Amino acid sequence: AQKITQTQPGMFVQEKEAVTLDCTYDTSDPSYGLFWYKQPSSGEMIFLIYQGSYDQQNATEGRYSLNFQKARKSANLVISASQLGDSAMYFCAMREGHRAGGGADGLTFGKGTHLIIQP
Amino acid sequence: EPEVTQTPSHQVTQMGQEVILRCVPISNHLYFYWYRQILGQKVEFLVSFYNNEISEKSEIFDDQFSVERPDGSNFTLKIRSTKLEDSAMYFCASSQAGTVKTEAFFGQGTRLTVV
């Protein structure tokens, strides 16, 4: 089963509009973190925002906010006032916290959403 | 601003050859990772490394792959006897801690093409 599901392979949005990118996740671990990364056409991975499973409030970072609905296991990224430079691939990712003895778990990524902002 | 640096940015190699991809993580980070992204697909975790040993590895990270931190700054991924399907973008990442909330900072990637 997919641990991270992004159901929108591609989206077209008008400049200045808000956009919501969907992400649902699957874990039985009570402790986990959810991340969104942006990958422009140049290829690098840029961290955008983080939400922890125990966080009471939705995360916000500038124009990015996360609509975290724990019961539904969803962590949708909201970009307000979209700009042409927001055109990129967007990946939702999760890190689970079951590792009690230290060390580091890798991130599990979704397949991504290709967002295109139109002028 | 500190960043993760990867070299080379693009490497072309013949099938069956060995390649070494190099990374310089952010200097005060303790956890290091390799990921790969086959063209047009999602990013896949390969391996994490902490305290000079592998912390976790995925099914992809088989005996063909190895990682090393040969000195205090470099972190390398070696792929022995490359196959056509190893062609991908390989990302190195590092983080200060290994907790669930610690973001990983990614390098620019090395595009490996196996011919």
Tab-separated table of C-alpha atoms in Angstrom:
chain	number	residue	atom	x	y	z
A	1	ALA	CA	0.000	0.000	0.000
A	2	GLN	CA	1.154	3.517	-0.765
A	3	LYS	CA	2.260	5.385	2.326
A	4	ILE	CA	1.916	8.778	0.659
A	5	THR	CA	-0.744	9.418	-1.966
A	6	GLN	CA	-0.900	12.508	-4.109
A	7	THR	CA	-3.937	12.198	-6.339
A	8	GLN	CA	-3.315	15.201	-8.592
A	9	PRO	CA	-0.635	14.427	-11.164
A	10	GLY	CA	-0.978	17.913	-12.646
A	11	MET	CA	-2.732	21.199	-11.939
A	12	PHE	CA	-3.178	24.439	-13.845
A	13	VAL	CA	-3.894	27.523	-11.757
A	14	GLN	CA	-4.260	31.198	-12.629
A	15	GLU	CA	-1.697	33.535	-11.184
A	16	LYS	CA	-2.731	35.151	-7.867
A	17	GLU	CA	-5.230	32.397	-7.089
A	18	ALA	CA	-4.849	30.123	-4.095
A	19	VAL	CA	-4.094	26.484	-4.783
A	20	THR	CA	-4.471	23.356	-2.684
A	21	LEU	CA	-2.294	20.319	-3.331
A	22	ASP	CA	-3.648	17.120	-1.849
A	23	CYS	CA	-1.722	14.599	0.208
A	24	THR	CA	-2.986	11.637	2.183
A	25	TYR	CA	-0.782	9.331	4.169
A	26	ASP	CA	-0.895	5.955	5.809
A	27	THR	CA	0.890	5.042	9.017
A	28	SER	CA	0.188	3.208	12.234
A	29	ASP	CA	2.968	5.055	14.010
A	30	PRO	CA	1.604	7.681	16.449
A	31	SER	CA	4.685	9.844	15.935
A	32	TYR	CA	5.423	11.069	12.446
A	33	GLY	CA	6.332	14.166	10.515
A	34	LEU	CA	4.947	15.398	7.234
A	35	PHE	CA	6.969	17.505	4.825
A	36	TRP	CA	6.394	19.298	1.563
A	37	TYR	CA	9.181	19.830	-0.934
A	38	LYS	CA	9.240	21.849	-4.145
A	39	GLN	CA	11.222	20.672	-7.150
A	40	PRO	CA	11.567	23.289	-9.903
A	41	SER	CA	12.620	22.316	-13.413
A	42	SER	CA	16.253	22.814	-12.397
A	43	GLY	CA	15.896	19.678	-10.286
A	44	GLU	CA	16.827	20.643	-6.748
A	45	MET	CA	14.607	19.731	-3.804
A	46	ILE	CA	13.535	22.713	-1.714
A	47	PHE	CA	12.007	22.228	1.728
A	48	LEU	CA	8.780	24.215	2.164
A	49	ILE	CA	6.944	23.286	5.334
A	50	TYR	CA	6.693	20.710	8.104
A	51	GLN	CA	3.811	19.385	10.223
A	52	GLY	CA	4.267	17.083	13.202
A	53	SER	CA	1.695	14.514	14.197
A	54	TYR	CA	1.412	16.022	17.676
A	55	ASP	CA	1.234	19.614	16.530
A	56	GLN	CA	-2.004	21.228	17.610
A	57	GLN	CA	-1.940	23.983	15.035
A	58	ASN	CA	-1.596	23.885	11.288
A	59	ALA	CA	1.865	24.857	10.094
A	60	THR	CA	2.376	28.086	8.171
A	61	GLU	CA	5.443	29.479	6.370
A	62	GLY	CA	4.844	32.675	4.481
A	63	ARG	CA	2.496	31.908	1.581
A	64	TYR	CA	2.520	28.210	2.422
A	65	SER	CA	0.189	26.634	4.919
A	66	LEU	CA	-0.682	23.080	5.702
A	67	ASN	CA	-4.257	21.920	6.156
A	68	PHE	CA	-3.636	19.043	8.547
A	69	GLN	CA	-6.589	16.773	9.217
A	70	LYS	CA	-5.234	14.008	11.400
A	71	ALA	CA	-8.386	11.885	11.550
A	72	ARG	CA	-8.558	11.857	7.767
A	73	LYS	CA	-4.785	11.382	7.496
A	74	SER	CA	-4.463	14.261	5.121
A	75	ALA	CA	-1.896	17.050	4.939
A	76	ASN	CA	-2.797	19.310	2.057
A	77	LEU	CA	-0.492	22.144	1.060
A	78	VAL	CA	-2.138	25.500	0.453
A	79	ILE	CA	-0.287	28.152	-1.528
A	80	SER	CA	-1.895	31.561	-1.282
A	81	ALA	CA	-1.623	34.195	-4.002
A	82	SER	CA	0.191	31.942	-6.440
A	83	GLN	CA	3.069	33.322	-8.494
A	84	LEU	CA	4.599	32.252	-11.795
A	85	GLY	CA	7.664	31.095	-9.873
A	86	ASP	CA	5.535	28.561	-8.013
A	87	SER	CA	5.401	26.413	-11.139
A	88	ALA	CA	7.177	23.195	-10.159
A	89	MET	CA	6.726	19.641	-8.947
A	90	TYR	CA	5.513	19.417	-5.357
A	91	PHE	CA	6.190	16.360	-3.237
A	92	CYS	CA	4.588	15.370	0.027
A	93	ALA	CA	6.777	13.203	2.256
A	94	MET	CA	6.591	11.503	5.633
A	95	ARG	CA	9.065	10.380	8.240
A	96	GLU	CA	7.842	7.891	10.832
A	97	GLY	CA	9.120	7.890	14.368
A	98	HIS	CA	9.217	4.239	15.298
A	99	ARG	CA	12.964	4.183	15.632
A	100	ALA	CA	13.450	4.225	19.406
A	101	GLY	CA	17.161	3.614	19.492
A	102	GLY	CA	18.305	6.599	17.533
A	103	GLY	CA	19.485	6.684	13.989
A	104	ALA	CA	17.496	8.210	11.207
A	105	ASP	CA	14.576	7.102	9.122
A	106	GLY	CA	14.424	8.197	5.553
A	107	LEU	CA	11.593	10.159	4.041
A	108	THR	CA	8.881	8.382	2.073
A	109	PHE	CA	7.735	10.504	-0.841
A	110	GLY	CA	4.547	10.663	-2.854
A	111	LYS	CA	4.554	10.702	-6.640
A	112	GLY	CA	4.209	14.449	-6.762
A	113	THR	CA	1.942	17.055	-8.303
A	114	HIS	CA	3.089	19.101	-11.271
A	115	LEU	CA	1.781	22.609	-10.666
A	116	ILE	CA	1.692	25.094	-13.522
A	117	ILE	CA	0.806	28.709	-12.801
A	118	GLN	CA	-0.655	30.524	-15.771
A	119	PRO	CA	-0.448	34.310	-16.212
B	1	GLU	CA	23.625	30.019	3.738
B	2	PRO	CA	25.060	26.541	4.292
B	3	GLU	CA	24.117	24.001	1.676
B	4	VAL	CA	24.677	20.406	0.674
B	5	THR	CA	27.055	20.158	-2.262
B	6	GLN	CA	27.131	17.278	-4.721
B	7	THR	CA	29.676	16.463	-7.398
B	8	PRO	CA	29.603	15.868	-10.254
B	9	SER	CA	26.350	17.417	-11.418
B	10	HIS	CA	26.162	14.966	-14.301
B	11	GLN	CA	27.996	11.696	-14.853
B	12	VAL	CA	27.839	9.393	-17.813
B	13	THR	CA	29.206	5.895	-17.363
B	14	GLN	CA	29.255	2.648	-19.266
B	15	MET	CA	27.235	-0.283	-18.068
B	16	GLY	CA	29.293	-2.448	-15.763
B	17	GLN	CA	31.525	0.362	-14.563
B	18	GLU	CA	31.775	1.557	-10.988
B	19	VAL	CA	30.806	5.118	-10.093
B	20	ILE	CA	31.295	7.168	-6.970
B	21	LEU	CA	28.957	10.033	-6.263
B	22	ARG	CA	30.235	12.605	-3.831
B	23	CYS	CA	28.506	14.827	-1.339
B	24	VAL	CA	29.584	17.394	1.199
B	25	PRO	CA	26.816	17.664	3.813
B	26	ILE	CA	26.181	20.761	5.877
B	27	SER	CA	29.010	20.956	8.376
B	28	ASN	CA	27.153	20.641	11.683
B	29	HIS	CA	24.781	17.951	10.472
B	30	LEU	CA	25.062	14.441	11.840
B	31	TYR	CA	22.656	12.448	9.677
B	32	PHE	CA	23.210	11.779	6.004
B	33	TYR	CA	21.035	10.274	3.336
B	34	TRP	CA	21.004	9.196	-0.279
B	35	TYR	CA	17.862	9.239	-2.394
B	36	ARG	CA	17.306	8.580	-6.070
B	37	GLN	CA	14.731	9.788	-8.549
B	38	ILE	CA	14.282	7.946	-11.815
B	39	LEU	CA	13.214	10.416	-14.495
B	40	GLY	CA	9.577	11.399	-14.082
B	41	GLN	CA	9.083	9.307	-10.967
B	42	LYS	CA	8.994	9.917	-7.256
B	43	VAL	CA	11.975	10.337	-5.008
B	44	GLU	CA	12.986	7.054	-3.359
B	45	PHE	CA	14.956	6.601	-0.157
B	46	LEU	CA	18.127	4.553	-0.473
B	47	VAL	CA	20.043	4.766	2.787
B	48	SER	CA	20.610	6.790	5.936
B	49	PHE	CA	23.919	7.061	7.766
B	50	TYR	CA	24.676	8.113	11.312
B	51	ASN	CA	27.656	7.751	13.593
B	52	ASN	CA	29.725	6.164	10.835
B	53	GLU	CA	27.337	3.393	10.070
B	54	ILE	CA	24.248	2.683	8.058
B	55	SER	CA	21.147	3.476	10.067
B	56	GLU	CA	18.512	2.318	7.654
B	57	LYS	CA	18.411	1.126	4.071
B	58	SER	CA	15.671	0.402	1.589
B	59	GLU	CA	15.177	-2.642	-0.611
B	60	ILE	CA	16.783	-0.744	-3.442
B	61	PHE	CA	20.059	-0.490	-1.540
B	62	ASP	CA	21.422	-3.931	-2.298
B	63	ASP	CA	24.988	-5.247	-2.427
B	64	GLN	CA	25.634	-3.167	-5.523
B	65	PHE	CA	25.588	-0.038	-3.382
B	66	SER	CA	27.817	1.143	-0.568
B	67	VAL	CA	28.264	4.381	1.358
B	68	GLU	CA	31.241	5.805	3.105
B	69	ARG	CA	32.307	8.856	5.027
B	70	PRO	CA	35.997	8.763	4.200
B	71	ASP	CA	36.862	11.942	6.080
B	72	GLY	CA	35.162	14.578	8.178
B	73	SER	CA	33.432	16.295	5.292
B	74	ASN	CA	32.635	13.932	2.420
B	75	PHE	CA	29.861	11.369	2.138
B	76	THR	CA	30.001	9.069	-0.871
B	77	LEU	CA	27.724	6.629	-2.649
B	78	LYS	CA	29.447	3.913	-4.646
B	79	ILE	CA	27.582	1.929	-7.242
B	80	ARG	CA	29.425	-1.157	-8.411
B	81	SER	CA	28.838	-2.649	-11.844
B	82	THR	CA	26.249	-0.109	-12.943
B	83	LYS	CA	23.152	-1.205	-14.839
B	84	LEU	CA	21.019	0.737	-17.295
B	85	GLU	CA	18.257	0.972	-14.690
B	86	ASP	CA	20.610	2.800	-12.323
B	87	SER	CA	20.184	5.870	-14.517
B	88	ALA	CA	18.556	8.441	-12.254
B	89	MET	CA	19.077	11.648	-10.333
B	90	TYR	CA	20.814	10.881	-7.047
B	91	PHE	CA	20.243	13.258	-4.182
B	92	CYS	CA	22.324	13.551	-1.068
B	93	ALA	CA	20.676	15.080	1.999
B	94	SER	CA	21.685	15.873	5.534
B	95	SER	CA	19.953	16.829	8.756
B	96	GLN	CA	21.013	18.007	12.196
B	97	ALA	CA	19.049	15.335	13.986
B	98	GLY	CA	17.196	12.166	13.158
B	99	THR	CA	13.889	12.988	14.760
B	100	VAL	CA	10.601	13.008	12.895
B	101	LYS	CA	10.508	16.782	12.810
B	102	THR	CA	13.958	17.376	11.454
B	103	GLU	CA	13.929	18.581	7.896
B	104	ALA	CA	16.456	17.200	5.497
B	105	PHE	CA	18.379	19.594	3.286
B	106	PHE	CA	18.975	18.271	-0.179
B	107	GLY	CA	21.847	18.825	-2.552
B	108	GLN	CA	21.386	19.781	-6.180
B	109	GLY	CA	21.633	16.179	-7.262
B	110	THR	CA	23.886	14.175	-9.554
B	111	ARG	CA	22.309	13.007	-12.772
B	112	LEU	CA	23.733	9.571	-13.527
B	113	THR	CA	23.349	8.230	-17.034
B	114	VAL	CA	24.362	4.639	-17.679
B	115	VAL	CA	24.888	3.811	-21.342
